[in-house]
Amino acid sequence: MIAYAHIRGGGEMGDSWHDAGKMMVKRNTFSDFIAVTEQLIAKGYGARDRVGIEGGSAGGLLMGAVVNERPELFRVVLSHVPFVDVMNTMLDASLPLTVAEYEEWGNPNEAEAFEYMRSYSPYDNLKTGEYPAMLVKTSLNDSQVMYWEPAKYVAKLRTLKTNTAPLLLHINMDAGHGGASGRYDYLKEIAFDYAFLLAELGAAD
């Protein structure tokens, strides 16, 4: 079964829904996602030990945040061009999207916003423990989420995770934020993702 969680912060249910998951209430997006996962499991739509999740860009931040909060809830994670080093990126006004994104995340040069963003930044909240299997993907020419964000995130996580679940970093040396642009290259990327997901869920057994 595949489920799409329309969590607060998205635009699917209007401005008020979006505004209830940004700035100083950004953490609502993470609690919503966790609540959706728990409810689906409780209603029998999935097994607790076979939950796979996927998100990209800001959705990659979501992946990192929910895994930090509830690593035992997920079996496998697909994270595409993830915005995981929130603090360093949002403090660098020379990057192309930083200042414009203050309206979405807040301005970390203000103390209250800094502390709030720091409380959920995936990179800054990694800790020693067990983590689900993860495939983290980035692109060398990404101008929106720089490749070093997921690269340093994976490097730090490798020093902290205590279990043997796979942790893979895949860097596309040609693509940008949207991944491969050619039709067949795009399909190959999807096939790679699903192969990792299905293998970790035991579909090959």
PDB file of C-alpha atoms in Angstrom:
ATOM      1  CA  MET A   1       0.000   0.000   0.000  1.00  0.00           C
ATOM      2  CA  ILE A   2       1.131   3.565  -0.755  1.00  0.00           C
ATOM      3  CA  ALA A   3      -0.162   6.528   1.256  1.00  0.00           C
ATOM      4  CA  TYR A   4       0.403  10.242   0.669  1.00  0.00           C
ATOM      5  CA  ALA A   5       0.388  12.217   3.908  1.00  0.00           C
ATOM      6  CA  HIS A   6      -0.945  15.754   3.342  1.00  0.00           C
ATOM      7  CA  ILE A   7       0.685  17.176   6.449  1.00  0.00           C
ATOM      8  CA  ARG A   8       0.456  20.762   7.651  1.00  0.00           C
ATOM      9  CA  GLY A   9       2.917  22.938   5.780  1.00  0.00           C
ATOM     10  CA  GLY A  10       1.809  21.621   2.394  1.00  0.00           C
ATOM     11  CA  GLY A  11      -0.470  23.507   0.035  1.00  0.00           C
ATOM     12  CA  GLU A  12      -3.068  20.814  -0.566  1.00  0.00           C
ATOM     13  CA  MET A  13      -5.658  22.240   1.847  1.00  0.00           C
ATOM     14  CA  GLY A  14      -5.254  25.987   1.464  1.00  0.00           C
ATOM     15  CA  ASP A  15      -3.274  28.800   3.028  1.00  0.00           C
ATOM     16  CA  SER A  16      -4.278  28.149   6.632  1.00  0.00           C
ATOM     17  CA  TRP A  17      -3.072  24.532   6.330  1.00  0.00           C
ATOM     18  CA  HIS A  18       0.224  25.705   4.866  1.00  0.00           C
ATOM     19  CA  ASP A  19       0.708  28.402   7.486  1.00  0.00           C
ATOM     20  CA  ALA A  20       0.101  25.893  10.284  1.00  0.00           C
ATOM     21  CA  GLY A  21       3.325  24.128   9.325  1.00  0.00           C
ATOM     22  CA  LYS A  22       5.838  26.918   8.734  1.00  0.00           C
ATOM     23  CA  MET A  23       7.970  29.331  10.734  1.00  0.00           C
ATOM     24  CA  MET A  24       7.519  28.849  14.501  1.00  0.00           C
ATOM     25  CA  VAL A  25       5.055  25.968  14.083  1.00  0.00           C
ATOM     26  CA  LYS A  26       7.178  24.005  11.605  1.00  0.00           C
ATOM     27  CA  ARG A  27       7.337  21.024  13.946  1.00  0.00           C
ATOM     28  CA  ASN A  28       3.636  20.378  13.214  1.00  0.00           C
ATOM     29  CA  THR A  29       4.741  18.863   9.904  1.00  0.00           C
ATOM     30  CA  PHE A  30       6.789  16.234  11.711  1.00  0.00           C
ATOM     31  CA  SER A  31       4.155  15.363  14.305  1.00  0.00           C
ATOM     32  CA  ASP A  32       1.529  15.112  11.552  1.00  0.00           C
ATOM     33  CA  PHE A  33       3.647  12.675   9.565  1.00  0.00           C
ATOM     34  CA  ILE A  34       4.335  10.503  12.586  1.00  0.00           C
ATOM     35  CA  ALA A  35       0.629  10.545  13.522  1.00  0.00           C
ATOM     36  CA  VAL A  36      -0.373   9.478  10.001  1.00  0.00           C
ATOM     37  CA  THR A  37       2.119   6.600  10.100  1.00  0.00           C
ATOM     38  CA  GLU A  38       0.910   5.411  13.503  1.00  0.00           C
ATOM     39  CA  GLN A  39      -2.753   5.629  12.457  1.00  0.00           C
ATOM     40  CA  LEU A  40      -2.208   3.652   9.258  1.00  0.00           C
ATOM     41  CA  ILE A  41      -0.430   0.919  11.210  1.00  0.00           C
ATOM     42  CA  ALA A  42      -3.143   0.894  13.885  1.00  0.00           C
ATOM     43  CA  LYS A  43      -5.840   0.435  11.239  1.00  0.00           C
ATOM     44  CA  GLY A  44      -3.991  -2.482   9.673  1.00  0.00           C
ATOM     45  CA  TYR A  45      -2.821  -0.796   6.480  1.00  0.00           C
ATOM     46  CA  GLY A  46       0.793  -1.727   7.147  1.00  0.00           C
ATOM     47  CA  ALA A  47       3.014  -3.781   9.402  1.00  0.00           C
ATOM     48  CA  ARG A  48       5.018  -1.921  12.033  1.00  0.00           C
ATOM     49  CA  ASP A  49       8.278  -3.532  10.868  1.00  0.00           C
ATOM     50  CA  ARG A  50       7.683  -2.878   7.145  1.00  0.00           C
ATOM     51  CA  VAL A  51       7.157   0.882   6.851  1.00  0.00           C
ATOM     52  CA  GLY A  52       9.055   2.688   4.098  1.00  0.00           C
ATOM     53  CA  ILE A  53       8.974   6.481   3.715  1.00  0.00           C
ATOM     54  CA  GLU A  54      10.112   8.860   0.980  1.00  0.00           C
ATOM     55  CA  GLY A  55      10.607  12.601   0.628  1.00  0.00           C
ATOM     56  CA  GLY A  56      12.707  15.102  -1.271  1.00  0.00           C
ATOM     57  CA  SER A  57      14.120  18.594  -0.758  1.00  0.00           C
ATOM     58  CA  ALA A  58      12.018  20.062   2.095  1.00  0.00           C
ATOM     59  CA  GLY A  59      10.462  16.591   2.226  1.00  0.00           C
ATOM     60  CA  GLY A  60      13.979  15.319   2.817  1.00  0.00           C
ATOM     61  CA  LEU A  61      14.146  17.551   5.879  1.00  0.00           C
ATOM     62  CA  LEU A  62      10.932  15.837   6.944  1.00  0.00           C
ATOM     63  CA  MET A  63      12.576  12.438   6.486  1.00  0.00           C
ATOM     64  CA  GLY A  64      15.528  13.446   8.639  1.00  0.00           C
ATOM     65  CA  ALA A  65      13.392  15.045  11.340  1.00  0.00           C
ATOM     66  CA  VAL A  66      10.953  12.138  11.787  1.00  0.00           C
ATOM     67  CA  VAL A  67      13.774   9.584  11.767  1.00  0.00           C
ATOM     68  CA  ASN A  68      15.529  11.553  14.501  1.00  0.00           C
ATOM     69  CA  GLU A  69      12.332  11.646  16.556  1.00  0.00           C
ATOM     70  CA  ARG A  70      11.088   8.101  15.965  1.00  0.00           C
ATOM     71  CA  PRO A  71      13.772   5.933  14.336  1.00  0.00           C
ATOM     72  CA  GLU A  72      12.062   2.726  15.464  1.00  0.00           C
ATOM     73  CA  LEU A  73       8.884   3.587  13.529  1.00  0.00           C
ATOM     74  CA  PHE A  74      10.424   3.223  10.057  1.00  0.00           C
ATOM     75  CA  ARG A  75      12.133   0.319   8.315  1.00  0.00           C
ATOM     76  CA  VAL A  76      13.542   2.111   5.264  1.00  0.00           C
ATOM     77  CA  VAL A  77      13.933   5.724   4.122  1.00  0.00           C
ATOM     78  CA  LEU A  78      14.368   7.196   0.632  1.00  0.00           C
ATOM     79  CA  SER A  79      15.661  10.755   0.962  1.00  0.00           C
ATOM     80  CA  HIS A  80      16.124  12.818  -2.204  1.00  0.00           C
ATOM     81  CA  VAL A  81      18.248  16.014  -2.291  1.00  0.00           C
ATOM     82  CA  PRO A  82      17.362  16.491   1.398  1.00  0.00           C
ATOM     83  CA  PHE A  83      17.526  19.868   3.110  1.00  0.00           C
ATOM     84  CA  VAL A  84      19.148  18.472   6.253  1.00  0.00           C
ATOM     85  CA  ASP A  85      21.783  21.041   7.277  1.00  0.00           C
ATOM     86  CA  VAL A  86      19.250  23.724   8.084  1.00  0.00           C
ATOM     87  CA  MET A  87      21.369  25.959  10.281  1.00  0.00           C
ATOM     88  CA  ASN A  88      24.463  26.323   8.108  1.00  0.00           C
ATOM     89  CA  THR A  89      22.399  26.853   4.975  1.00  0.00           C
ATOM     90  CA  MET A  90      19.987  29.369   6.464  1.00  0.00           C
ATOM     91  CA  LEU A  91      22.856  31.311   8.035  1.00  0.00           C
ATOM     92  CA  ASP A  92      24.596  31.660   4.651  1.00  0.00           C
ATOM     93  CA  ALA A  93      22.910  34.597   2.927  1.00  0.00           C
ATOM     94  CA  SER A  94      25.148  34.163  -0.143  1.00  0.00           C
ATOM     95  CA  LEU A  95      23.268  31.018  -1.180  1.00  0.00           C
ATOM     96  CA  PRO A  96      20.595  31.679  -3.831  1.00  0.00           C
ATOM     97  CA  LEU A  97      17.492  30.699  -1.851  1.00  0.00           C
ATOM     98  CA  THR A  98      18.398  31.543   1.732  1.00  0.00           C
ATOM     99  CA  VAL A  99      17.010  35.058   2.228  1.00  0.00           C
ATOM    100  CA  ALA A 100      13.806  34.382   0.303  1.00  0.00           C
ATOM    101  CA  GLU A 101      13.240  31.299   2.452  1.00  0.00           C
ATOM    102  CA  TYR A 102      13.148  33.358   5.657  1.00  0.00           C
ATOM    103  CA  GLU A 103       9.394  33.663   5.023  1.00  0.00           C
ATOM    104  CA  GLU A 104       9.061  29.886   5.186  1.00  0.00           C
ATOM    105  CA  TRP A 105      11.533  28.846   7.885  1.00  0.00           C
ATOM    106  CA  GLY A 106      12.315  32.034   9.790  1.00  0.00           C
ATOM    107  CA  ASN A 107      15.427  34.196  10.047  1.00  0.00           C
ATOM    108  CA  PRO A 108      18.098  32.383  12.090  1.00  0.00           C
ATOM    109  CA  ASN A 109      19.793  35.696  12.820  1.00  0.00           C
ATOM    110  CA  GLU A 110      16.957  36.237  15.301  1.00  0.00           C
ATOM    111  CA  ALA A 111      17.541  34.338  18.531  1.00  0.00           C
ATOM    112  CA  GLU A 112      14.069  32.799  18.888  1.00  0.00           C
ATOM    113  CA  ALA A 113      14.014  31.575  15.290  1.00  0.00           C
ATOM    114  CA  PHE A 114      17.574  30.251  15.602  1.00  0.00           C
ATOM    115  CA  GLU A 115      16.731  28.128  18.645  1.00  0.00           C
ATOM    116  CA  TYR A 116      13.542  26.800  17.094  1.00  0.00           C
ATOM    117  CA  MET A 117      15.204  25.837  13.815  1.00  0.00           C
ATOM    118  CA  ARG A 118      18.086  24.298  15.747  1.00  0.00           C
ATOM    119  CA  SER A 119      15.608  22.096  17.619  1.00  0.00           C
ATOM    120  CA  TYR A 120      14.596  20.217  14.453  1.00  0.00           C
ATOM    121  CA  SER A 121      17.521  20.564  12.023  1.00  0.00           C
ATOM    122  CA  PRO A 122      18.221  16.917  11.052  1.00  0.00           C
ATOM    123  CA  TYR A 123      22.007  17.243  10.924  1.00  0.00           C
ATOM    124  CA  ASP A 124      22.205  19.011  14.271  1.00  0.00           C
ATOM    125  CA  ASN A 125      19.971  16.506  16.057  1.00  0.00           C
ATOM    126  CA  LEU A 126      21.602  13.239  15.047  1.00  0.00           C
ATOM    127  CA  LYS A 127      22.516  11.098  18.040  1.00  0.00           C
ATOM    128  CA  THR A 128      24.013   7.717  18.803  1.00  0.00           C
ATOM    129  CA  GLY A 129      21.566   4.865  18.247  1.00  0.00           C
ATOM    130  CA  GLU A 130      19.879   2.575  15.759  1.00  0.00           C
ATOM    131  CA  TYR A 131      18.532   4.009  12.501  1.00  0.00           C
ATOM    132  CA  PRO A 132      16.455   2.544   9.671  1.00  0.00           C
ATOM    133  CA  ALA A 133      17.988   1.598   6.336  1.00  0.00           C
ATOM    134  CA  MET A 134      18.516   4.792   4.355  1.00  0.00           C
ATOM    135  CA  LEU A 135      19.233   5.756   0.759  1.00  0.00           C
ATOM    136  CA  VAL A 136      20.257   9.419   0.633  1.00  0.00           C
ATOM    137  CA  LYS A 137      20.522  10.910  -2.855  1.00  0.00           C
ATOM    138  CA  THR A 138      21.957  14.217  -4.029  1.00  0.00           C
ATOM    139  CA  SER A 139      23.172  15.899  -7.210  1.00  0.00           C
ATOM    140  CA  LEU A 140      26.475  17.662  -7.794  1.00  0.00           C
ATOM    141  CA  ASN A 141      24.853  20.526  -9.725  1.00  0.00           C
ATOM    142  CA  ASP A 142      21.951  21.148  -7.372  1.00  0.00           C
ATOM    143  CA  SER A 143      21.600  24.914  -6.856  1.00  0.00           C
ATOM    144  CA  GLN A 144      18.827  24.624  -4.258  1.00  0.00           C
ATOM    145  CA  VAL A 145      20.128  22.020  -1.807  1.00  0.00           C
ATOM    146  CA  MET A 146      23.907  21.924  -2.085  1.00  0.00           C
ATOM    147  CA  TYR A 147      25.413  18.449  -2.366  1.00  0.00           C
ATOM    148  CA  TRP A 148      27.476  18.905   0.782  1.00  0.00           C
ATOM    149  CA  GLU A 149      24.345  18.944   2.956  1.00  0.00           C
ATOM    150  CA  PRO A 150      23.396  15.273   2.449  1.00  0.00           C
ATOM    151  CA  ALA A 151      27.082  14.308   2.171  1.00  0.00           C
ATOM    152  CA  LYS A 152      27.993  15.656   5.610  1.00  0.00           C
ATOM    153  CA  TYR A 153      24.713  14.343   7.046  1.00  0.00           C
ATOM    154  CA  VAL A 154      25.549  10.796   5.929  1.00  0.00           C
ATOM    155  CA  ALA A 155      29.159  11.135   7.106  1.00  0.00           C
ATOM    156  CA  LYS A 156      28.046  12.189  10.596  1.00  0.00           C
ATOM    157  CA  LEU A 157      25.334   9.531  10.768  1.00  0.00           C
ATOM    158  CA  ARG A 158      27.872   6.832   9.888  1.00  0.00           C
ATOM    159  CA  THR A 159      29.809   7.729  13.034  1.00  0.00           C
ATOM    160  CA  LEU A 160      26.701   7.547  15.235  1.00  0.00           C
ATOM    161  CA  LYS A 161      24.505   4.665  14.058  1.00  0.00           C
ATOM    162  CA  THR A 162      24.944   1.523  16.101  1.00  0.00           C
ATOM    163  CA  ASN A 163      23.138  -1.039  13.922  1.00  0.00           C
ATOM    164  CA  THR A 164      24.027  -2.613  10.580  1.00  0.00           C
ATOM    165  CA  ALA A 165      21.107  -1.336   8.479  1.00  0.00           C
ATOM    166  CA  PRO A 166      22.434   0.032   5.153  1.00  0.00           C
ATOM    167  CA  LEU A 167      23.206   3.736   4.894  1.00  0.00           C
ATOM    168  CA  LEU A 168      23.919   4.670   1.281  1.00  0.00           C
ATOM    169  CA  LEU A 169      24.862   8.017  -0.271  1.00  0.00           C
ATOM    170  CA  HIS A 170      24.276   8.322  -4.012  1.00  0.00           C
ATOM    171  CA  ILE A 171      25.575  11.411  -5.841  1.00  0.00           C
ATOM    172  CA  ASN A 172      24.414  12.094  -9.392  1.00  0.00           C
ATOM    173  CA  MET A 173      27.413  13.805 -10.990  1.00  0.00           C
ATOM    174  CA  ASP A 174      25.403  15.371 -13.839  1.00  0.00           C
ATOM    175  CA  ALA A 175      21.943  16.280 -12.548  1.00  0.00           C
ATOM    176  CA  GLY A 176      20.477  19.200 -10.636  1.00  0.00           C
ATOM    177  CA  HIS A 177      17.758  19.501  -8.005  1.00  0.00           C
ATOM    178  CA  GLY A 178      15.221  17.493  -9.969  1.00  0.00           C
ATOM    179  CA  GLY A 179      17.493  14.532 -10.634  1.00  0.00           C
ATOM    180  CA  ALA A 180      18.119  13.017 -14.056  1.00  0.00           C
ATOM    181  CA  SER A 181      16.241  14.783 -16.850  1.00  0.00           C
ATOM    182  CA  GLY A 182      16.334  12.170 -19.592  1.00  0.00           C
ATOM    183  CA  ARG A 183      13.277   9.919 -19.706  1.00  0.00           C
ATOM    184  CA  TYR A 184      15.195   6.665 -19.431  1.00  0.00           C
ATOM    185  CA  ASP A 185      17.722   8.031 -16.949  1.00  0.00           C
ATOM    186  CA  TYR A 186      14.814   9.138 -14.788  1.00  0.00           C
ATOM    187  CA  LEU A 187      13.278   5.675 -14.944  1.00  0.00           C
ATOM    188  CA  LYS A 188      16.597   4.103 -14.014  1.00  0.00           C
ATOM    189  CA  GLU A 189      16.733   6.335 -10.926  1.00  0.00           C
ATOM    190  CA  ILE A 190      13.242   5.237  -9.910  1.00  0.00           C
ATOM    191  CA  ALA A 191      14.157   1.594 -10.460  1.00  0.00           C
ATOM    192  CA  PHE A 192      17.243   2.022  -8.267  1.00  0.00           C
ATOM    193  CA  ASP A 193      15.141   3.555  -5.498  1.00  0.00           C
ATOM    194  CA  TYR A 194      12.498   0.867  -5.614  1.00  0.00           C
ATOM    195  CA  ALA A 195      15.074  -1.906  -5.740  1.00  0.00           C
ATOM    196  CA  PHE A 196      16.586  -0.590  -2.512  1.00  0.00           C
ATOM    197  CA  LEU A 197      13.163  -0.156  -0.910  1.00  0.00           C
ATOM    198  CA  LEU A 198      11.854  -3.596  -1.873  1.00  0.00           C
ATOM    199  CA  ALA A 199      15.064  -5.353  -0.880  1.00  0.00           C
ATOM    200  CA  GLU A 200      14.949  -3.776   2.567  1.00  0.00           C
ATOM    201  CA  LEU A 201      11.280  -4.716   2.963  1.00  0.00           C
ATOM    202  CA  GLY A 202      12.100  -8.320   2.193  1.00  0.00           C
ATOM    203  CA  ALA A 203      10.410  -8.531  -1.207  1.00  0.00           C
ATOM    204  CA  ALA A 204      13.367 -10.518  -2.554  1.00  0.00           C
ATOM    205  CA  ASP A 205      13.102 -13.184   0.152  1.00  0.00           C
TER     206      ASP A 205
END
